[in-house]
Amino acid sequence: DKECLGRLVKDLVKLGATTSKGEFKDWLKSSLTGAKRTWHDPVRHDWETLSQFVLEAIAGDKTDTIEQQARFQLGYSQWQTRKGEWVKWQKDQPRDEVPKRGPWTLVARTERHPSFAEQYASLPSHLPGWRRSEKQRPPRWCIGKNLDPVMVGLDCEMCETDVDQRALVG
């Protein structure tokens, strides 16, 4: 789909993928006419334009990195669809099934926070170098199976950044 292709092109730009005409911006200038030549955001382009860039980048890639990333994005797109279905199902949970005590209440409170979608759900965990659990199930499913959440706590006041040792992560 076009959304998957747009993410793939963005990832390829970050990875420094090139074609015989150069990187994405250079490729646009030499391949398109009119105002579209200056649209550097892949999401603004049609499916044909994006797929042509990817095909040309794959043809020039000697390491198969681009093809691997393309396969990964397809898998991510399928995962995202499934995740959307899980989220919808979780939101339809009857009120009497929502836990009132225990660790799942912390999970529910975290997901209800106004900044949750922006700060957590949009992290680029699909990119190389990121780790996430293999099976991500909604709390409602886990509660039904009597499974406890795996939780990680982090005291941000004790973290240093690689830029400034006195700066706090937050």
mmCIF file with all atom_site columns, C-alpha atoms in Angstrom:
data_model
loop_
_atom_site.group_PDB
_atom_site.id
_atom_site.type_symbol
_atom_site.label_atom_id
_atom_site.label_alt_id
_atom_site.label_comp_id
_atom_site.label_asym_id
_atom_site.label_entity_id
_atom_site.label_seq_id
_atom_site.pdbx_PDB_ins_code
_atom_site.Cartn_x
_atom_site.Cartn_y
_atom_site.Cartn_z
_atom_site.occupancy
_atom_site.B_iso_or_equiv
_atom_site.pdbx_formal_charge
_atom_site.auth_seq_id
_atom_site.auth_comp_id
_atom_site.auth_asym_id
_atom_site.auth_atom_id
_atom_site.pdbx_PDB_model_num
ATOM 1   C CA . ASP A 1 1   ? 0.000   0.000   0.000   1.00 0.00 ? 1   ASP A CA 1
ATOM 2   C CA . LYS A 1 2   ? 1.037   3.634   -0.403  1.00 0.00 ? 2   LYS A CA 1
ATOM 3   C CA . GLU A 1 3   ? 1.507   4.245   3.321   1.00 0.00 ? 3   GLU A CA 1
ATOM 4   C CA . CYS A 1 4   ? 3.934   1.320   3.552   1.00 0.00 ? 4   CYS A CA 1
ATOM 5   C CA . LEU A 1 5   ? 5.792   2.556   0.475   1.00 0.00 ? 5   LEU A CA 1
ATOM 6   C CA . GLY A 1 6   ? 6.029   6.068   1.945   1.00 0.00 ? 6   GLY A CA 1
ATOM 7   C CA . ARG A 1 7   ? 7.546   4.689   5.179   1.00 0.00 ? 7   ARG A CA 1
ATOM 8   C CA . LEU A 1 8   ? 9.963   2.585   3.143   1.00 0.00 ? 8   LEU A CA 1
ATOM 9   C CA . VAL A 1 9   ? 11.197  5.591   1.140   1.00 0.00 ? 9   VAL A CA 1
ATOM 10  C CA . LYS A 1 10  ? 11.627  7.619   4.360   1.00 0.00 ? 10  LYS A CA 1
ATOM 11  C CA . ASP A 1 11  ? 13.659  4.777   5.853   1.00 0.00 ? 11  ASP A CA 1
ATOM 12  C CA . LEU A 1 12  ? 15.728  4.468   2.681   1.00 0.00 ? 12  LEU A CA 1
ATOM 13  C CA . VAL A 1 13  ? 16.484  8.189   2.797   1.00 0.00 ? 13  VAL A CA 1
ATOM 14  C CA . LYS A 1 14  ? 17.682  7.775   6.409   1.00 0.00 ? 14  LYS A CA 1
ATOM 15  C CA . LEU A 1 15  ? 19.833  4.821   5.344   1.00 0.00 ? 15  LEU A CA 1
ATOM 16  C CA . GLY A 1 16  ? 21.364  6.899   2.523   1.00 0.00 ? 16  GLY A CA 1
ATOM 17  C CA . ALA A 1 17  ? 19.976  4.819   -0.363  1.00 0.00 ? 17  ALA A CA 1
ATOM 18  C CA . THR A 1 18  ? 20.889  6.068   -3.827  1.00 0.00 ? 18  THR A CA 1
ATOM 19  C CA . THR A 1 19  ? 19.982  5.390   -7.433  1.00 0.00 ? 19  THR A CA 1
ATOM 20  C CA . SER A 1 20  ? 21.993  6.082   -10.574 1.00 0.00 ? 20  SER A CA 1
ATOM 21  C CA . LYS A 1 21  ? 20.517  9.616   -10.326 1.00 0.00 ? 21  LYS A CA 1
ATOM 22  C CA . GLY A 1 22  ? 21.538  10.110  -6.704  1.00 0.00 ? 22  GLY A CA 1
ATOM 23  C CA . GLU A 1 23  ? 19.659  10.270  -3.422  1.00 0.00 ? 23  GLU A CA 1
ATOM 24  C CA . PHE A 1 24  ? 15.881  10.787  -3.253  1.00 0.00 ? 24  PHE A CA 1
ATOM 25  C CA . LYS A 1 25  ? 15.991  14.588  -3.617  1.00 0.00 ? 25  LYS A CA 1
ATOM 26  C CA . ASP A 1 26  ? 18.341  14.390  -6.600  1.00 0.00 ? 26  ASP A CA 1
ATOM 27  C CA . TRP A 1 27  ? 16.291  11.557  -8.093  1.00 0.00 ? 27  TRP A CA 1
ATOM 28  C CA . LEU A 1 28  ? 13.131  13.683  -7.843  1.00 0.00 ? 28  LEU A CA 1
ATOM 29  C CA . LYS A 1 29  ? 14.791  16.613  -9.624  1.00 0.00 ? 29  LYS A CA 1
ATOM 30  C CA . SER A 1 30  ? 15.986  14.470  -12.498 1.00 0.00 ? 30  SER A CA 1
ATOM 31  C CA . SER A 1 31  ? 12.932  12.210  -12.795 1.00 0.00 ? 31  SER A CA 1
ATOM 32  C CA . LEU A 1 32  ? 9.946   14.529  -12.341 1.00 0.00 ? 32  LEU A CA 1
ATOM 33  C CA . THR A 1 33  ? 8.733   17.795  -13.800 1.00 0.00 ? 33  THR A CA 1
ATOM 34  C CA . GLY A 1 34  ? 6.913   20.720  -12.277 1.00 0.00 ? 34  GLY A CA 1
ATOM 35  C CA . ALA A 1 35  ? 6.351   21.368  -8.592  1.00 0.00 ? 35  ALA A CA 1
ATOM 36  C CA . LYS A 1 36  ? 6.548   17.662  -7.694  1.00 0.00 ? 36  LYS A CA 1
ATOM 37  C CA . ARG A 1 37  ? 10.324  17.861  -8.196  1.00 0.00 ? 37  ARG A CA 1
ATOM 38  C CA . THR A 1 38  ? 10.565  19.887  -4.965  1.00 0.00 ? 38  THR A CA 1
ATOM 39  C CA . TRP A 1 39  ? 8.270   17.726  -2.798  1.00 0.00 ? 39  TRP A CA 1
ATOM 40  C CA . HIS A 1 40  ? 10.830  16.066  -0.555  1.00 0.00 ? 40  HIS A CA 1
ATOM 41  C CA . ASP A 1 41  ? 8.249   14.381  1.669   1.00 0.00 ? 41  ASP A CA 1
ATOM 42  C CA . PRO A 1 42  ? 7.582   10.928  0.158   1.00 0.00 ? 42  PRO A CA 1
ATOM 43  C CA . VAL A 1 43  ? 4.004   10.903  1.477   1.00 0.00 ? 43  VAL A CA 1
ATOM 44  C CA . ARG A 1 44  ? 3.082   13.663  -0.998  1.00 0.00 ? 44  ARG A CA 1
ATOM 45  C CA . HIS A 1 45  ? 4.006   11.532  -4.019  1.00 0.00 ? 45  HIS A CA 1
ATOM 46  C CA . ASP A 1 46  ? 1.866   8.919   -5.744  1.00 0.00 ? 46  ASP A CA 1
ATOM 47  C CA . TRP A 1 47  ? 2.432   5.181   -5.548  1.00 0.00 ? 47  TRP A CA 1
ATOM 48  C CA . GLU A 1 48  ? 4.027   5.001   -9.017  1.00 0.00 ? 48  GLU A CA 1
ATOM 49  C CA . THR A 1 49  ? 6.679   7.607   -8.198  1.00 0.00 ? 49  THR A CA 1
ATOM 50  C CA . LEU A 1 50  ? 7.602   5.992   -4.899  1.00 0.00 ? 50  LEU A CA 1
ATOM 51  C CA . SER A 1 51  ? 7.736   2.475   -6.330  1.00 0.00 ? 51  SER A CA 1
ATOM 52  C CA . GLN A 1 52  ? 9.945   3.654   -9.204  1.00 0.00 ? 52  GLN A CA 1
ATOM 53  C CA . PHE A 1 53  ? 12.450  5.151   -6.756  1.00 0.00 ? 53  PHE A CA 1
ATOM 54  C CA . VAL A 1 54  ? 12.475  1.953   -4.662  1.00 0.00 ? 54  VAL A CA 1
ATOM 55  C CA . LEU A 1 55  ? 12.977  -0.258  -7.724  1.00 0.00 ? 55  LEU A CA 1
ATOM 56  C CA . GLU A 1 56  ? 15.867  1.886   -8.928  1.00 0.00 ? 56  GLU A CA 1
ATOM 57  C CA . ALA A 1 57  ? 17.409  1.933   -5.437  1.00 0.00 ? 57  ALA A CA 1
ATOM 58  C CA . ILE A 1 58  ? 17.115  -1.873  -5.177  1.00 0.00 ? 58  ILE A CA 1
ATOM 59  C CA . ALA A 1 59  ? 18.739  -2.266  -8.598  1.00 0.00 ? 59  ALA A CA 1
ATOM 60  C CA . GLY A 1 60  ? 21.779  -0.284  -7.430  1.00 0.00 ? 60  GLY A CA 1
ATOM 61  C CA . ASP A 1 61  ? 22.045  -1.915  -3.998  1.00 0.00 ? 61  ASP A CA 1
ATOM 62  C CA . LYS A 1 62  ? 24.848  -4.480  -3.856  1.00 0.00 ? 62  LYS A CA 1
ATOM 63  C CA . THR A 1 63  ? 24.274  -5.427  -0.187  1.00 0.00 ? 63  THR A CA 1
ATOM 64  C CA . ASP A 1 64  ? 20.541  -6.336  -0.306  1.00 0.00 ? 64  ASP A CA 1
ATOM 65  C CA . THR A 1 65  ? 19.955  -3.858  2.537   1.00 0.00 ? 65  THR A CA 1
ATOM 66  C CA . ILE A 1 66  ? 17.178  -2.086  0.636   1.00 0.00 ? 66  ILE A CA 1
ATOM 67  C CA . GLU A 1 67  ? 15.390  -5.297  -0.300  1.00 0.00 ? 67  GLU A CA 1
ATOM 68  C CA . GLN A 1 68  ? 15.579  -6.459  3.338   1.00 0.00 ? 68  GLN A CA 1
ATOM 69  C CA . GLN A 1 69  ? 14.147  -3.121  4.479   1.00 0.00 ? 69  GLN A CA 1
ATOM 70  C CA . ALA A 1 70  ? 11.347  -3.429  1.903   1.00 0.00 ? 70  ALA A CA 1
ATOM 71  C CA . ARG A 1 71  ? 10.450  -6.899  3.177   1.00 0.00 ? 71  ARG A CA 1
ATOM 72  C CA . PHE A 1 72  ? 10.581  -5.596  6.738   1.00 0.00 ? 72  PHE A CA 1
ATOM 73  C CA . GLN A 1 73  ? 8.237   -2.701  5.910   1.00 0.00 ? 73  GLN A CA 1
ATOM 74  C CA . LEU A 1 74  ? 5.736   -5.085  4.350   1.00 0.00 ? 74  LEU A CA 1
ATOM 75  C CA . GLY A 1 75  ? 5.796   -7.178  7.531   1.00 0.00 ? 75  GLY A CA 1
ATOM 76  C CA . TYR A 1 76  ? 5.480   -4.013  9.619   1.00 0.00 ? 76  TYR A CA 1
ATOM 77  C CA . SER A 1 77  ? 2.469   -2.916  7.583   1.00 0.00 ? 77  SER A CA 1
ATOM 78  C CA . GLN A 1 78  ? 0.753   -6.246  8.231   1.00 0.00 ? 78  GLN A CA 1
ATOM 79  C CA . TRP A 1 79  ? 1.664   -6.002  11.928  1.00 0.00 ? 79  TRP A CA 1
ATOM 80  C CA . GLN A 1 80  ? 0.266   -2.459  12.111  1.00 0.00 ? 80  GLN A CA 1
ATOM 81  C CA . THR A 1 81  ? -3.047  -3.615  10.612  1.00 0.00 ? 81  THR A CA 1
ATOM 82  C CA . ARG A 1 82  ? -3.272  -6.424  13.152  1.00 0.00 ? 82  ARG A CA 1
ATOM 83  C CA . LYS A 1 83  ? -2.313  -4.013  15.960  1.00 0.00 ? 83  LYS A CA 1
ATOM 84  C CA . GLY A 1 84  ? -5.100  -1.644  14.882  1.00 0.00 ? 84  GLY A CA 1
ATOM 85  C CA . GLU A 1 85  ? -7.596  -4.492  15.151  1.00 0.00 ? 85  GLU A CA 1
ATOM 86  C CA . TRP A 1 86  ? -6.276  -5.364  18.635  1.00 0.00 ? 86  TRP A CA 1
ATOM 87  C CA . VAL A 1 87  ? -6.528  -1.731  19.775  1.00 0.00 ? 87  VAL A CA 1
ATOM 88  C CA . LYS A 1 88  ? -10.128 -1.470  18.563  1.00 0.00 ? 88  LYS A CA 1
ATOM 89  C CA . TRP A 1 89  ? -11.005 -4.728  20.323  1.00 0.00 ? 89  TRP A CA 1
ATOM 90  C CA . GLN A 1 90  ? -9.284  -3.496  23.514  1.00 0.00 ? 90  GLN A CA 1
ATOM 91  C CA . LYS A 1 91  ? -11.252 -0.225  23.449  1.00 0.00 ? 91  LYS A CA 1
ATOM 92  C CA . ASP A 1 92  ? -14.520 -2.176  23.219  1.00 0.00 ? 92  ASP A CA 1
ATOM 93  C CA . GLN A 1 93  ? -13.761 -3.888  26.541  1.00 0.00 ? 93  GLN A CA 1
ATOM 94  C CA . PRO A 1 94  ? -16.801 -3.819  28.849  1.00 0.00 ? 94  PRO A CA 1
ATOM 95  C CA . ARG A 1 95  ? -16.333 -1.600  31.916  1.00 0.00 ? 95  ARG A CA 1
ATOM 96  C CA . ASP A 1 96  ? -16.830 -4.482  34.335  1.00 0.00 ? 96  ASP A CA 1
ATOM 97  C CA . GLU A 1 97  ? -13.849 -6.321  32.778  1.00 0.00 ? 97  GLU A CA 1
ATOM 98  C CA . VAL A 1 98  ? -11.409 -3.419  33.279  1.00 0.00 ? 98  VAL A CA 1
ATOM 99  C CA . PRO A 1 99  ? -9.058  -4.242  36.185  1.00 0.00 ? 99  PRO A CA 1
ATOM 100 C CA . LYS A 1 100 ? -9.402  -2.085  39.282  1.00 0.00 ? 100 LYS A CA 1
ATOM 101 C CA . ARG A 1 101 ? -6.197  -3.269  41.014  1.00 0.00 ? 101 ARG A CA 1
ATOM 102 C CA . GLY A 1 102 ? -2.839  -4.754  40.142  1.00 0.00 ? 102 GLY A CA 1
ATOM 103 C CA . PRO A 1 103 ? -0.259  -4.149  37.421  1.00 0.00 ? 103 PRO A CA 1
ATOM 104 C CA . TRP A 1 104 ? -2.800  -3.984  34.578  1.00 0.00 ? 104 TRP A CA 1
ATOM 105 C CA . THR A 1 105 ? -4.250  -0.796  36.068  1.00 0.00 ? 105 THR A CA 1
ATOM 106 C CA . LEU A 1 106 ? -0.837  0.836   35.547  1.00 0.00 ? 106 LEU A CA 1
ATOM 107 C CA . VAL A 1 107 ? -0.836  -0.287  31.909  1.00 0.00 ? 107 VAL A CA 1
ATOM 108 C CA . ALA A 1 108 ? -4.350  1.112   31.406  1.00 0.00 ? 108 ALA A CA 1
ATOM 109 C CA . ARG A 1 109 ? -3.432  4.431   33.048  1.00 0.00 ? 109 ARG A CA 1
ATOM 110 C CA . THR A 1 110 ? -0.333  4.728   30.863  1.00 0.00 ? 110 THR A CA 1
ATOM 111 C CA . GLU A 1 111 ? -2.308  4.086   27.662  1.00 0.00 ? 111 GLU A CA 1
ATOM 112 C CA . ARG A 1 112 ? -4.977  6.635   28.680  1.00 0.00 ? 112 ARG A CA 1
ATOM 113 C CA . HIS A 1 113 ? -2.410  9.412   29.199  1.00 0.00 ? 113 HIS A CA 1
ATOM 114 C CA . PRO A 1 114 ? -2.951  12.261  26.679  1.00 0.00 ? 114 PRO A CA 1
ATOM 115 C CA . SER A 1 115 ? 0.667   12.067  25.493  1.00 0.00 ? 115 SER A CA 1
ATOM 116 C CA . PHE A 1 116 ? 0.789   8.273   25.097  1.00 0.00 ? 116 PHE A CA 1
ATOM 117 C CA . ALA A 1 117 ? 0.150   8.136   21.336  1.00 0.00 ? 117 ALA A CA 1
ATOM 118 C CA . GLU A 1 118 ? 2.621   10.927  20.601  1.00 0.00 ? 118 GLU A CA 1
ATOM 119 C CA . GLN A 1 119 ? 5.383   9.915   23.021  1.00 0.00 ? 119 GLN A CA 1
ATOM 120 C CA . TYR A 1 120 ? 5.230   6.117   22.818  1.00 0.00 ? 120 TYR A CA 1
ATOM 121 C CA . ALA A 1 121 ? 3.007   4.709   20.102  1.00 0.00 ? 121 ALA A CA 1
ATOM 122 C CA . SER A 1 122 ? 4.779   6.619   17.337  1.00 0.00 ? 122 SER A CA 1
ATOM 123 C CA . LEU A 1 123 ? 8.338   5.505   18.167  1.00 0.00 ? 123 LEU A CA 1
ATOM 124 C CA . PRO A 1 124 ? 10.139  4.128   15.087  1.00 0.00 ? 124 PRO A CA 1
ATOM 125 C CA . SER A 1 125 ? 10.536  0.672   16.630  1.00 0.00 ? 125 SER A CA 1
ATOM 126 C CA . HIS A 1 126 ? 10.328  -0.875  13.150  1.00 0.00 ? 126 HIS A CA 1
ATOM 127 C CA . LEU A 1 127 ? 13.787  0.452   12.246  1.00 0.00 ? 127 LEU A CA 1
ATOM 128 C CA . PRO A 1 128 ? 16.972  -1.602  12.608  1.00 0.00 ? 128 PRO A CA 1
ATOM 129 C CA . GLY A 1 129 ? 18.491  -1.402  16.086  1.00 0.00 ? 129 GLY A CA 1
ATOM 130 C CA . TRP A 1 130 ? 15.183  -1.185  17.946  1.00 0.00 ? 130 TRP A CA 1
ATOM 131 C CA . ARG A 1 131 ? 13.881  -4.082  20.032  1.00 0.00 ? 131 ARG A CA 1
ATOM 132 C CA . ARG A 1 132 ? 10.315  -4.947  20.941  1.00 0.00 ? 132 ARG A CA 1
ATOM 133 C CA . SER A 1 133 ? 8.594   -8.035  22.203  1.00 0.00 ? 133 SER A CA 1
ATOM 134 C CA . GLU A 1 134 ? 7.763   -10.574 19.530  1.00 0.00 ? 134 GLU A CA 1
ATOM 135 C CA . LYS A 1 135 ? 4.166   -10.985 20.629  1.00 0.00 ? 135 LYS A CA 1
ATOM 136 C CA . GLN A 1 136 ? 2.384   -7.813  21.533  1.00 0.00 ? 136 GLN A CA 1
ATOM 137 C CA . ARG A 1 137 ? -1.062  -8.517  22.896  1.00 0.00 ? 137 ARG A CA 1
ATOM 138 C CA . PRO A 1 138 ? -3.574  -6.065  24.344  1.00 0.00 ? 138 PRO A CA 1
ATOM 139 C CA . PRO A 1 139 ? -4.185  -6.103  28.096  1.00 0.00 ? 139 PRO A CA 1
ATOM 140 C CA . ARG A 1 140 ? -7.691  -7.525  27.640  1.00 0.00 ? 140 ARG A CA 1
ATOM 141 C CA . TRP A 1 141 ? -6.269  -10.630 25.923  1.00 0.00 ? 141 TRP A CA 1
ATOM 142 C CA . CYS A 1 142 ? -3.547  -11.072 28.569  1.00 0.00 ? 142 CYS A CA 1
ATOM 143 C CA . ILE A 1 143 ? -6.013  -10.675 31.445  1.00 0.00 ? 143 ILE A CA 1
ATOM 144 C CA . GLY A 1 144 ? -8.246  -13.333 29.860  1.00 0.00 ? 144 GLY A CA 1
ATOM 145 C CA . LYS A 1 145 ? -5.242  -15.697 29.762  1.00 0.00 ? 145 LYS A CA 1
ATOM 146 C CA . ASN A 1 146 ? -4.248  -14.740 33.340  1.00 0.00 ? 146 ASN A CA 1
ATOM 147 C CA . LEU A 1 147 ? -0.893  -13.358 32.174  1.00 0.00 ? 147 LEU A CA 1
ATOM 148 C CA . ASP A 1 148 ? 0.986   -10.671 34.083  1.00 0.00 ? 148 ASP A CA 1
ATOM 149 C CA . PRO A 1 149 ? 2.526   -7.753  32.170  1.00 0.00 ? 149 PRO A CA 1
ATOM 150 C CA . VAL A 1 150 ? 6.271   -7.508  31.706  1.00 0.00 ? 150 VAL A CA 1
ATOM 151 C CA . MET A 1 151 ? 7.194   -4.090  32.999  1.00 0.00 ? 151 MET A CA 1
ATOM 152 C CA . VAL A 1 152 ? 10.340  -2.001  32.851  1.00 0.00 ? 152 VAL A CA 1
ATOM 153 C CA . GLY A 1 153 ? 10.938  0.886   35.217  1.00 0.00 ? 153 GLY A CA 1
ATOM 154 C CA . LEU A 1 154 ? 13.369  3.685   34.485  1.00 0.00 ? 154 LEU A CA 1
ATOM 155 C CA . ASP A 1 155 ? 14.290  6.533   36.773  1.00 0.00 ? 155 ASP A CA 1
ATOM 156 C CA . CYS A 1 156 ? 15.017  9.270   34.238  1.00 0.00 ? 156 CYS A CA 1
ATOM 157 C CA . GLU A 1 157 ? 16.681  11.499  36.805  1.00 0.00 ? 157 GLU A CA 1
ATOM 158 C CA . MET A 1 158 ? 19.556  9.030   36.944  1.00 0.00 ? 158 MET A CA 1
ATOM 159 C CA . CYS A 1 159 ? 20.187  8.922   33.184  1.00 0.00 ? 159 CYS A CA 1
ATOM 160 C CA . GLU A 1 160 ? 22.858  10.859  31.335  1.00 0.00 ? 160 GLU A CA 1
ATOM 161 C CA . THR A 1 161 ? 22.631  11.877  27.707  1.00 0.00 ? 161 THR A CA 1
ATOM 162 C CA . ASP A 1 162 ? 25.528  11.335  25.314  1.00 0.00 ? 162 ASP A CA 1
ATOM 163 C CA . VAL A 1 163 ? 25.528  15.088  24.651  1.00 0.00 ? 163 VAL A CA 1
ATOM 164 C CA . ASP A 1 164 ? 25.718  16.498  28.178  1.00 0.00 ? 164 ASP A CA 1
ATOM 165 C CA . GLN A 1 165 ? 26.389  14.486  31.360  1.00 0.00 ? 165 GLN A CA 1
ATOM 166 C CA . ARG A 1 166 ? 24.440  17.022  33.408  1.00 0.00 ? 166 ARG A CA 1
ATOM 167 C CA . ALA A 1 167 ? 21.341  16.879  31.185  1.00 0.00 ? 167 ALA A CA 1
ATOM 168 C CA . LEU A 1 168 ? 18.373  14.780  32.191  1.00 0.00 ? 168 LEU A CA 1
ATOM 169 C CA . VAL A 1 169 ? 16.431  12.489  29.921  1.00 0.00 ? 169 VAL A CA 1
ATOM 170 C CA . GLY A 1 170 ? 12.754  13.190  30.191  1.00 0.00 ? 170 GLY A CA 1
#
